[in-house]
PDB file of C-alpha atoms in Angstrom:
ATOM      1  CA  MET A   1     -53.912  44.990 -54.160  1.00  0.00           C
ATOM      2  CA  ARG A   2     -56.165  41.944 -54.053  1.00  0.00           C
ATOM      3  CA  GLU A   3     -53.543  39.716 -55.706  1.00  0.00           C
ATOM      4  CA  THR A   4     -51.045  40.600 -52.996  1.00  0.00           C
ATOM      5  CA  ALA A   5     -53.610  39.959 -50.284  1.00  0.00           C
ATOM      6  CA  PHE A   6     -54.377  36.551 -51.785  1.00  0.00           C
ATOM      7  CA  LEU A   7     -50.717  35.546 -51.930  1.00  0.00           C
ATOM      8  CA  ALA A   8     -49.956  36.819 -48.424  1.00  0.00           C
ATOM      9  CA  TRP A   9     -52.865  35.183 -46.595  1.00  0.00           C
ATOM     10  CA  PRO A  10     -52.987  34.423 -43.658  1.00  0.00           C
ATOM     11  CA  ARG A  11     -50.226  36.912 -42.846  1.00  0.00           C
ATOM     12  CA  PRO A  12     -51.421  40.355 -41.688  1.00  0.00           C
ATOM     13  CA  LEU A  13     -51.091  43.161 -44.224  1.00  0.00           C
ATOM     14  CA  ILE A  14     -50.855  46.924 -44.104  1.00  0.00           C
ATOM     15  CA  ASP A  15     -51.820  48.615 -47.370  1.00  0.00           C
ATOM     16  CA  LEU A  16     -50.035  51.969 -47.599  1.00  0.00           C
ATOM     17  CA  PRO A  17     -51.659  54.181 -50.276  1.00  0.00           C
ATOM     18  CA  THR A  18     -49.342  55.312 -53.062  1.00  0.00           C
ATOM     19  CA  GLU A  19     -50.002  58.970 -52.310  1.00  0.00           C
ATOM     20  CA  ALA A  20     -49.407  58.575 -48.571  1.00  0.00           C
ATOM     21  CA  PRO A  21     -46.293  60.286 -47.175  1.00  0.00           C
ATOM     22  CA  ASN A  22     -43.173  58.135 -46.887  1.00  0.00           C
ATOM     23  CA  GLY A  23     -43.078  58.911 -43.184  1.00  0.00           C
ATOM     24  CA  LEU A  24     -45.844  56.342 -42.772  1.00  0.00           C
ATOM     25  CA  ILE A  25     -43.424  53.463 -43.350  1.00  0.00           C
ATOM     26  CA  GLU A  26     -42.919  53.669 -39.580  1.00  0.00           C
ATOM     27  CA  SER A  27     -46.487  52.462 -39.096  1.00  0.00           C
ATOM     28  CA  CYS A  28     -45.779  48.848 -39.981  1.00  0.00           C
ATOM     29  CA  PRO A  29     -45.280  46.753 -36.814  1.00  0.00           C
ATOM     30  CA  GLY A  30     -42.102  44.738 -36.746  1.00  0.00           C
ATOM     31  CA  PRO A  31     -39.589  43.671 -38.029  1.00  0.00           C
ATOM     32  CA  PRO A  32     -39.744  41.004 -39.296  1.00  0.00           C
ATOM     33  CA  PHE A  33     -41.761  41.958 -42.346  1.00  0.00           C
ATOM     34  CA  VAL A  34     -41.667  42.087 -46.150  1.00  0.00           C
ATOM     35  CA  TRP A  35     -42.399  45.220 -48.145  1.00  0.00           C
ATOM     36  CA  ILE A  36     -43.969  44.885 -51.600  1.00  0.00           C
ATOM     37  CA  VAL A  37     -43.157  47.942 -53.720  1.00  0.00           C
ATOM     38  CA  TYR A  38     -44.351  48.601 -57.259  1.00  0.00           C
ATOM     39  CA  PRO A  39     -42.293  50.152 -60.105  1.00  0.00           C
ATOM     40  CA  HIS A  40     -44.065  53.520 -59.869  1.00  0.00           C
ATOM     41  CA  GLN A  41     -42.925  53.907 -56.228  1.00  0.00           C
ATOM     42  CA  PRO A  42     -39.139  54.545 -56.437  1.00  0.00           C
ATOM     43  CA  THR A  43     -39.153  57.101 -53.630  1.00  0.00           C
ATOM     44  CA  ARG A  44     -41.039  54.676 -51.381  1.00  0.00           C
ATOM     45  CA  LEU A  45     -38.411  52.010 -51.987  1.00  0.00           C
ATOM     46  CA  SER A  46     -35.605  54.486 -51.258  1.00  0.00           C
ATOM     47  CA  ALA A  47     -37.260  55.484 -47.992  1.00  0.00           C
ATOM     48  CA  ILE A  48     -37.649  51.856 -46.916  1.00  0.00           C
ATOM     49  CA  THR A  49     -34.079  50.828 -47.751  1.00  0.00           C
ATOM     50  CA  SER A  50     -32.747  53.913 -45.965  1.00  0.00           C
ATOM     51  CA  ARG A  51     -34.802  53.148 -42.848  1.00  0.00           C
ATOM     52  CA  TRP A  52     -33.807  49.454 -42.782  1.00  0.00           C
ATOM     53  CA  PRO A  53     -30.485  49.242 -44.683  1.00  0.00           C
ATOM     54  CA  ASN A  54     -29.818  45.558 -43.877  1.00  0.00           C
ATOM     55  CA  GLY A  55     -32.794  44.148 -45.750  1.00  0.00           C
ATOM     56  CA  VAL A  56     -32.791  41.872 -48.787  1.00  0.00           C
ATOM     57  CA  LEU A  57     -34.081  43.345 -52.060  1.00  0.00           C
ATOM     58  CA  GLU A  58     -35.437  41.074 -54.787  1.00  0.00           C
ATOM     59  CA  GLU A  59     -36.928  42.136 -58.127  1.00  0.00           C
ATOM     60  CA  HIS A  60     -39.808  40.096 -59.539  1.00  0.00           C
ATOM     61  CA  ARG A  61     -40.120  40.313 -63.321  1.00  0.00           C
ATOM     62  CA  ILE A  62     -42.488  39.062 -66.007  1.00  0.00           C
ATOM     63  CA  PRO A  63     -41.117  36.667 -68.692  1.00  0.00           C
ATOM     64  CA  GLY A  64     -40.353  39.579 -71.032  1.00  0.00           C
ATOM     65  CA  GLY A  65     -38.114  41.186 -68.429  1.00  0.00           C
ATOM     66  CA  GLY A  66     -40.393  43.987 -67.231  1.00  0.00           C
ATOM     67  CA  LEU A  67     -40.382  44.704 -63.513  1.00  0.00           C
ATOM     68  CA  LEU A  68     -43.603  43.551 -61.871  1.00  0.00           C
ATOM     69  CA  PHE A  69     -42.755  44.477 -58.264  1.00  0.00           C
ATOM     70  CA  SER A  70     -39.890  44.458 -55.775  1.00  0.00           C
ATOM     71  CA  SER A  71     -39.869  42.762 -52.392  1.00  0.00           C
ATOM     72  CA  TYR A  72     -37.725  43.935 -49.494  1.00  0.00           C
ATOM     73  CA  LEU A  73     -37.273  41.485 -46.616  1.00  0.00           C
ATOM     74  CA  VAL A  74     -36.379  42.944 -43.218  1.00  0.00           C
ATOM     75  CA  LEU A  75     -35.636  40.335 -40.551  1.00  0.00           C
ATOM     76  CA  ASN A  76     -34.450  42.502 -37.683  1.00  0.00           C
ATOM     77  CA  GLY A  77     -33.889  46.043 -36.513  1.00  0.00           C
ATOM     78  CA  GLU A  78     -35.513  48.555 -34.205  1.00  0.00           C
ATOM     79  CA  PRO A  79     -39.282  48.268 -33.656  1.00  0.00           C
ATOM     80  CA  THR A  80     -41.192  50.743 -35.779  1.00  0.00           C
ATOM     81  CA  ARG A  81     -43.073  53.651 -34.308  1.00  0.00           C
ATOM     82  CA  GLY A  82     -46.352  51.933 -35.043  1.00  0.00           C
ATOM     83  CA  MET A  83     -45.686  49.656 -32.072  1.00  0.00           C
ATOM     84  CA  GLN A  84     -44.923  52.549 -29.754  1.00  0.00           C
ATOM     85  CA  VAL A  85     -47.967  54.819 -30.186  1.00  0.00           C
ATOM     86  CA  PRO A  86     -49.900  54.823 -26.871  1.00  0.00           C
ATOM     87  CA  PRO A  87     -53.669  54.276 -26.958  1.00  0.00           C
ATOM     88  CA  VAL A  88     -55.926  57.331 -26.725  1.00  0.00           C
ATOM     89  CA  VAL A  89     -57.762  57.543 -23.393  1.00  0.00           C
ATOM     90  CA  THR A  90     -60.803  59.633 -22.544  1.00  0.00           C
ATOM     91  CA  PRO A  91     -62.662  59.548 -19.203  1.00  0.00           C
ATOM     92  CA  GLU A  92     -65.953  58.576 -20.826  1.00  0.00           C
ATOM     93  CA  ILE A  93     -64.735  55.801 -23.098  1.00  0.00           C
ATOM     94  CA  GLY A  94     -61.414  54.527 -21.765  1.00  0.00           C
ATOM     95  CA  ALA A  95     -58.650  53.209 -23.990  1.00  0.00           C
ATOM     96  CA  PRO A  96     -59.511  51.677 -27.371  1.00  0.00           C
ATOM     97  CA  PRO A  97     -57.858  48.340 -28.161  1.00  0.00           C
ATOM     98  CA  ALA A  98     -54.115  48.719 -28.763  1.00  0.00           C
ATOM     99  CA  VAL A  99     -53.955  47.722 -32.423  1.00  0.00           C
ATOM    100  CA  ALA A 100     -50.744  48.591 -34.244  1.00  0.00           C
ATOM    101  CA  GLY A 101     -50.728  49.431 -37.924  1.00  0.00           C
ATOM    102  CA  TYR A 102     -53.856  50.865 -39.487  1.00  0.00           C
ATOM    103  CA  HIS A 103     -54.738  54.396 -38.477  1.00  0.00           C
ATOM    104  CA  ALA A 104     -55.613  57.765 -39.951  1.00  0.00           C
ATOM    105  CA  PHE A 105     -52.713  59.995 -40.953  1.00  0.00           C
ATOM    106  CA  TYR A 106     -51.931  63.659 -41.572  1.00  0.00           C
ATOM    107  CA  PRO A 107     -50.348  64.970 -44.819  1.00  0.00           C
ATOM    108  CA  ASP A 108     -46.893  64.994 -43.192  1.00  0.00           C
ATOM    109  CA  GLY A 109     -47.184  61.279 -42.390  1.00  0.00           C
ATOM    110  CA  SER A 110     -47.799  61.645 -38.662  1.00  0.00           C
ATOM    111  CA  SER A 111     -50.455  59.519 -37.008  1.00  0.00           C
ATOM    112  CA  PHE A 112     -53.834  60.850 -35.955  1.00  0.00           C
ATOM    113  CA  THR A 113     -54.079  60.983 -32.161  1.00  0.00           C
ATOM    114  CA  PRO A 114     -57.591  62.327 -31.476  1.00  0.00           C
ATOM    115  CA  ALA A 115     -58.501  64.332 -28.415  1.00  0.00           C
ATOM    116  CA  GLN A 116     -61.718  62.324 -28.001  1.00  0.00           C
ATOM    117  CA  THR A 117     -62.470  58.715 -28.917  1.00  0.00           C
ATOM    118  CA  PHE A 118     -65.891  57.119 -29.179  1.00  0.00           C
ATOM    119  CA  LEU A 119     -66.800  53.434 -29.516  1.00  0.00           C
ATOM    120  CA  GLY A 120     -70.230  52.129 -30.520  1.00  0.00           C
ATOM    121  CA  ASP A 121     -71.677  48.637 -30.239  1.00  0.00           C
ATOM    122  CA  GLU A 122     -73.069  45.880 -32.487  1.00  0.00           C
ATOM    123  CA  THR A 123     -76.701  47.003 -32.583  1.00  0.00           C
ATOM    124  CA  GLY A 124     -76.586  47.982 -36.273  1.00  0.00           C
ATOM    125  CA  SER A 125     -78.002  51.445 -35.647  1.00  0.00           C
ATOM    126  CA  VAL A 126     -77.128  54.983 -36.640  1.00  0.00           C
ATOM    127  CA  TRP A 127     -75.447  56.977 -33.888  1.00  0.00           C
ATOM    128  CA  GLN A 128     -75.413  60.619 -32.865  1.00  0.00           C
ATOM    129  CA  ILE A 129     -72.229  61.228 -30.861  1.00  0.00           C
ATOM    130  CA  ASN A 130     -72.435  63.984 -28.277  1.00  0.00           C
ATOM    131  CA  ALA A 131     -68.904  65.426 -28.336  1.00  0.00           C
ATOM    132  CA  GLY A 132     -69.718  68.007 -25.657  1.00  0.00           C
ATOM    133  CA  ARG A 133     -69.569  71.769 -25.510  1.00  0.00           C
ATOM    134  CA  VAL A 134     -67.457  73.802 -27.930  1.00  0.00           C
ATOM    135  CA  THR A 135     -66.749  77.499 -28.321  1.00  0.00           C
ATOM    136  CA  VAL A 136     -66.765  79.141 -31.741  1.00  0.00           C
ATOM    137  CA  THR A 137     -64.462  82.150 -32.096  1.00  0.00           C
ATOM    138  CA  GLY A 138     -63.513  83.920 -35.289  1.00  0.00           C
ATOM    139  CA  GLY A 139     -66.661  82.722 -37.047  1.00  0.00           C
ATOM    140  CA  GLN A 140     -65.751  79.085 -37.574  1.00  0.00           C
ATOM    141  CA  LEU A 141     -65.126  75.708 -35.960  1.00  0.00           C
ATOM    142  CA  VAL A 142     -62.509  73.302 -37.352  1.00  0.00           C
ATOM    143  CA  LEU A 143     -62.578  69.555 -36.640  1.00  0.00           C
ATOM    144  CA  HIS A 144     -60.187  66.712 -37.411  1.00  0.00           C
ATOM    145  CA  ILE A 145     -61.953  63.361 -37.754  1.00  0.00           C
ATOM    146  CA  GLY A 146     -60.611  59.849 -38.265  1.00  0.00           C
ATOM    147  CA  PRO A 147     -61.291  56.189 -37.482  1.00  0.00           C
ATOM    148  CA  LEU A 148     -59.776  54.311 -34.536  1.00  0.00           C
ATOM    149  CA  PRO A 149     -57.269  51.460 -35.045  1.00  0.00           C
ATOM    150  CA  GLY A 150     -59.030  48.117 -35.327  1.00  0.00           C
ATOM    151  CA  HIS A 151     -62.468  49.602 -36.006  1.00  0.00           C
ATOM    152  CA  ASP A 152     -64.532  50.635 -38.997  1.00  0.00           C
ATOM    153  CA  GLY A 153     -65.649  54.251 -38.756  1.00  0.00           C
ATOM    154  CA  VAL A 154     -68.502  56.299 -40.228  1.00  0.00           C
ATOM    155  CA  PHE A 155     -68.680  60.083 -40.478  1.00  0.00           C
ATOM    156  CA  ASP A 156     -72.214  61.111 -41.428  1.00  0.00           C
ATOM    157  CA  TYR A 157     -72.821  64.743 -40.432  1.00  0.00           C
ATOM    158  CA  VAL A 158     -71.983  67.544 -37.978  1.00  0.00           C
ATOM    159  CA  ARG A 159     -74.521  69.530 -35.964  1.00  0.00           C
ATOM    160  CA  LEU A 160     -73.860  72.628 -33.890  1.00  0.00           C
ATOM    161  CA  LEU A 161     -76.730  73.316 -31.490  1.00  0.00           C
ATOM    162  CA  ASN A 162     -76.869  76.545 -29.445  1.00  0.00           C
ATOM    163  CA  ASP A 163     -78.716  77.103 -26.172  1.00  0.00           C
ATOM    164  CA  GLU A 164     -81.714  78.578 -28.006  1.00  0.00           C
ATOM    165  CA  GLY A 165     -82.162  75.381 -30.009  1.00  0.00           C
ATOM    166  CA  GLN A 166     -80.877  76.891 -33.262  1.00  0.00           C
ATOM    167  CA  GLU A 167     -78.940  74.458 -35.416  1.00  0.00           C
ATOM    168  CA  ILE A 168     -76.134  74.560 -37.977  1.00  0.00           C
ATOM    169  CA  ARG A 169     -75.782  71.286 -39.863  1.00  0.00           C
ATOM    170  CA  ILE A 170     -73.487  70.004 -42.618  1.00  0.00           C
ATOM    171  CA  GLU A 171     -73.226  66.638 -44.365  1.00  0.00           C
ATOM    172  CA  ALA A 172     -69.878  64.831 -44.140  1.00  0.00           C
ATOM    173  CA  GLU A 173     -69.709  64.051 -47.854  1.00  0.00           C
ATOM    174  CA  ASP A 174     -70.078  67.729 -48.843  1.00  0.00           C
ATOM    175  CA  ALA A 175     -66.634  68.750 -50.148  1.00  0.00           C
ATOM    176  CA  MET A 176     -67.471  72.406 -49.497  1.00  0.00           C
ATOM    177  CA  PHE A 177     -67.053  71.741 -45.768  1.00  0.00           C
ATOM    178  CA  THR A 178     -64.892  68.619 -45.459  1.00  0.00           C
ATOM    179  CA  THR A 179     -61.484  68.180 -47.097  1.00  0.00           C
ATOM    180  CA  GLY A 180     -58.509  65.862 -46.852  1.00  0.00           C
ATOM    181  CA  ASP A 181     -59.472  62.994 -49.135  1.00  0.00           C
ATOM    182  CA  THR A 182     -61.023  62.079 -52.471  1.00  0.00           C
ATOM    183  CA  TYR A 183     -63.827  59.698 -51.567  1.00  0.00           C
ATOM    184  CA  ALA A 184     -64.010  56.280 -53.191  1.00  0.00           C
ATOM    185  CA  GLY A 185     -67.216  55.338 -54.953  1.00  0.00           C
ATOM    186  CA  LEU A 186     -66.899  51.638 -54.131  1.00  0.00           C
ATOM    187  CA  GLU A 187     -66.116  49.592 -51.052  1.00  0.00           C
ATOM    188  CA  GLY A 188     -62.559  48.270 -50.795  1.00  0.00           C
ATOM    189  CA  SER A 189     -59.203  48.655 -49.079  1.00  0.00           C
ATOM    190  CA  ASP A 190     -57.908  51.453 -51.309  1.00  0.00           C
ATOM    191  CA  GLY A 191     -56.646  54.009 -48.784  1.00  0.00           C
ATOM    192  CA  HIS A 192     -59.637  56.337 -49.213  1.00  0.00           C
ATOM    193  CA  TRP A 193     -62.828  56.982 -47.295  1.00  0.00           C
ATOM    194  CA  TRP A 194     -65.769  55.329 -49.058  1.00  0.00           C
ATOM    195  CA  ASN A 195     -68.805  57.512 -49.837  1.00  0.00           C
ATOM    196  CA  GLN A 196     -71.443  54.907 -49.047  1.00  0.00           C
ATOM    197  CA  ALA A 197     -75.068  55.183 -50.092  1.00  0.00           C
ATOM    198  CA  PHE A 198     -77.172  53.903 -47.174  1.00  0.00           C
ATOM    199  CA  LYS A 199     -80.753  55.062 -46.545  1.00  0.00           C
ATOM    200  CA  PRO A 200     -80.454  55.375 -42.729  1.00  0.00           C
ATOM    201  CA  PHE A 201     -77.559  57.850 -43.148  1.00  0.00           C
ATOM    202  CA  SER A 202     -78.392  61.547 -43.142  1.00  0.00           C
ATOM    203  CA  GLY A 203     -79.002  62.610 -46.736  1.00  0.00           C
ATOM    204  CA  GLY A 204     -78.653  58.959 -47.778  1.00  0.00           C
ATOM    205  CA  TYR A 205     -74.831  59.040 -47.687  1.00  0.00           C
ATOM    206  CA  GLY A 206     -71.995  58.840 -45.185  1.00  0.00           C
ATOM    207  CA  VAL A 207     -68.234  58.432 -45.551  1.00  0.00           C
ATOM    208  CA  VAL A 208     -66.766  55.175 -44.256  1.00  0.00           C
ATOM    209  CA  ALA A 209     -63.237  54.142 -43.257  1.00  0.00           C
ATOM    210  CA  GLN A 210     -62.619  50.403 -43.069  1.00  0.00           C
ATOM    211  CA  LYS A 211     -60.475  48.855 -40.355  1.00  0.00           C
ATOM    212  CA  ASN A 212     -58.190  47.090 -42.859  1.00  0.00           C
ATOM    213  CA  GLU A 213     -56.897  50.292 -44.462  1.00  0.00           C
ATOM    214  CA  MET A 214     -55.114  53.539 -43.648  1.00  0.00           C
ATOM    215  CA  VAL A 215     -56.950  56.724 -44.599  1.00  0.00           C
ATOM    216  CA  PRO A 216     -56.235  60.474 -44.415  1.00  0.00           C
ATOM    217  CA  VAL A 217     -57.564  62.580 -41.558  1.00  0.00           C
ATOM    218  CA  LEU A 218     -60.627  64.579 -42.613  1.00  0.00           C
ATOM    219  CA  THR A 219     -60.858  68.297 -41.823  1.00  0.00           C
ATOM    220  CA  THR A 220     -64.319  69.792 -41.431  1.00  0.00           C
ATOM    221  CA  THR A 221     -64.740  73.575 -41.259  1.00  0.00           C
ATOM    222  CA  ILE A 222     -68.094  74.990 -40.165  1.00  0.00           C
ATOM    223  CA  ALA A 223     -68.977  78.683 -40.350  1.00  0.00           C
ATOM    224  CA  ALA A 224     -70.949  79.774 -37.285  1.00  0.00           C
ATOM    225  CA  PRO A 225     -71.529  82.894 -35.164  1.00  0.00           C
ATOM    226  CA  ASP A 226     -69.211  83.136 -32.177  1.00  0.00           C
ATOM    227  CA  GLY A 227     -70.609  81.526 -29.052  1.00  0.00           C
ATOM    228  CA  GLU A 228     -71.184  78.288 -27.157  1.00  0.00           C
ATOM    229  CA  TYR A 229     -72.575  75.184 -28.861  1.00  0.00           C
ATOM    230  CA  THR A 230     -73.133  71.475 -28.330  1.00  0.00           C
ATOM    231  CA  LEU A 231     -71.187  69.483 -30.926  1.00  0.00           C
ATOM    232  CA  LEU A 232     -73.011  66.449 -32.341  1.00  0.00           C
ATOM    233  CA  ILE A 233     -71.427  64.045 -34.840  1.00  0.00           C
ATOM    234  CA  GLY A 234     -73.445  61.597 -36.921  1.00  0.00           C
ATOM    235  CA  SER A 235     -71.981  58.093 -37.159  1.00  0.00           C
ATOM    236  CA  PHE A 236     -72.883  54.386 -37.063  1.00  0.00           C
ATOM    237  CA  LYS A 237     -72.507  52.154 -33.991  1.00  0.00           C
ATOM    238  CA  GLY A 238     -71.497  48.928 -35.731  1.00  0.00           C
ATOM    239  CA  ASP A 239     -73.094  45.541 -36.319  1.00  0.00           C
ATOM    240  CA  HIS A 240     -72.644  41.843 -35.685  1.00  0.00           C
ATOM    241  CA  ASP A 241     -70.860  41.165 -38.984  1.00  0.00           C
ATOM    242  CA  ASN A 242     -68.336  44.024 -38.824  1.00  0.00           C
ATOM    243  CA  GLY A 243     -67.989  44.565 -35.091  1.00  0.00           C
ATOM    244  CA  VAL A 244     -67.961  47.766 -33.066  1.00  0.00           C
ATOM    245  CA  PHE A 245     -67.380  50.991 -35.018  1.00  0.00           C
ATOM    246  CA  GLY A 246     -65.372  53.896 -33.643  1.00  0.00           C
ATOM    247  CA  LEU A 247     -64.482  57.492 -34.378  1.00  0.00           C
ATOM    248  CA  GLY A 248     -61.842  59.940 -33.170  1.00  0.00           C
ATOM    249  CA  ILE A 249     -62.407  63.705 -33.015  1.00  0.00           C
ATOM    250  CA  THR A 250     -60.188  66.684 -32.343  1.00  0.00           C
ATOM    251  CA  VAL A 251     -61.541  70.234 -32.114  1.00  0.00           C
ATOM    252  CA  LEU A 252     -58.830  72.656 -33.201  1.00  0.00           C
ATOM    253  CA  GLU A 253     -58.084  75.612 -31.003  1.00  0.00           C
ATOM    254  CA  PRO A 254     -58.674  78.981 -32.719  1.00  0.00           C
TER     255      PRO A 254
END
């Protein structure tokens, strides 16, 4: 919430979406840290106090007595798993910066560790990522897509191109093909991919994950005849104001 961000500055924050699994409490680097939990999150508070039982709980109330939020101070304990996740390495790109905290997550709360990682640059240009050769069996290809820690990420489209030059193409924002999140209509650190209108994007829209938030992994399913294809992913390289963008991709085995 923006009020919390204002009060916490300049301390780093991790904004865990309300609907995110409680397993993601392990993503916060530390201790020490302070959790801010709202009244509608009793199971989140129970998970936190169970994980770090020696913390200090304080309730913050409005003058009439209603509970505004609870804070839970944890000064020591075992490092969280967010500090222990190794960086993803691919031969073409190398290891992305080791940034603990923000990352894409699966419905069970586990972190997204993509099979391939791609980093752009600050040229401010759209980007067609060549993710290499893929094999379609059973009439479909399934992809998991997410941002990389410390980087904004854009998912614009998917193209499958066969050796005869025939193409199958889908737009990232089309819910018929991509699931896993309800896209936000406005920019902001709200725990959802943002469906941004931007003329250079394919179809005028692309979904965006910002580096200061945690978002769900997206699953894209493409129907295609069995065979060999080149997998191309539409994205955005980054710009001077926001830095280098990045994207992680995993092709699921049939």
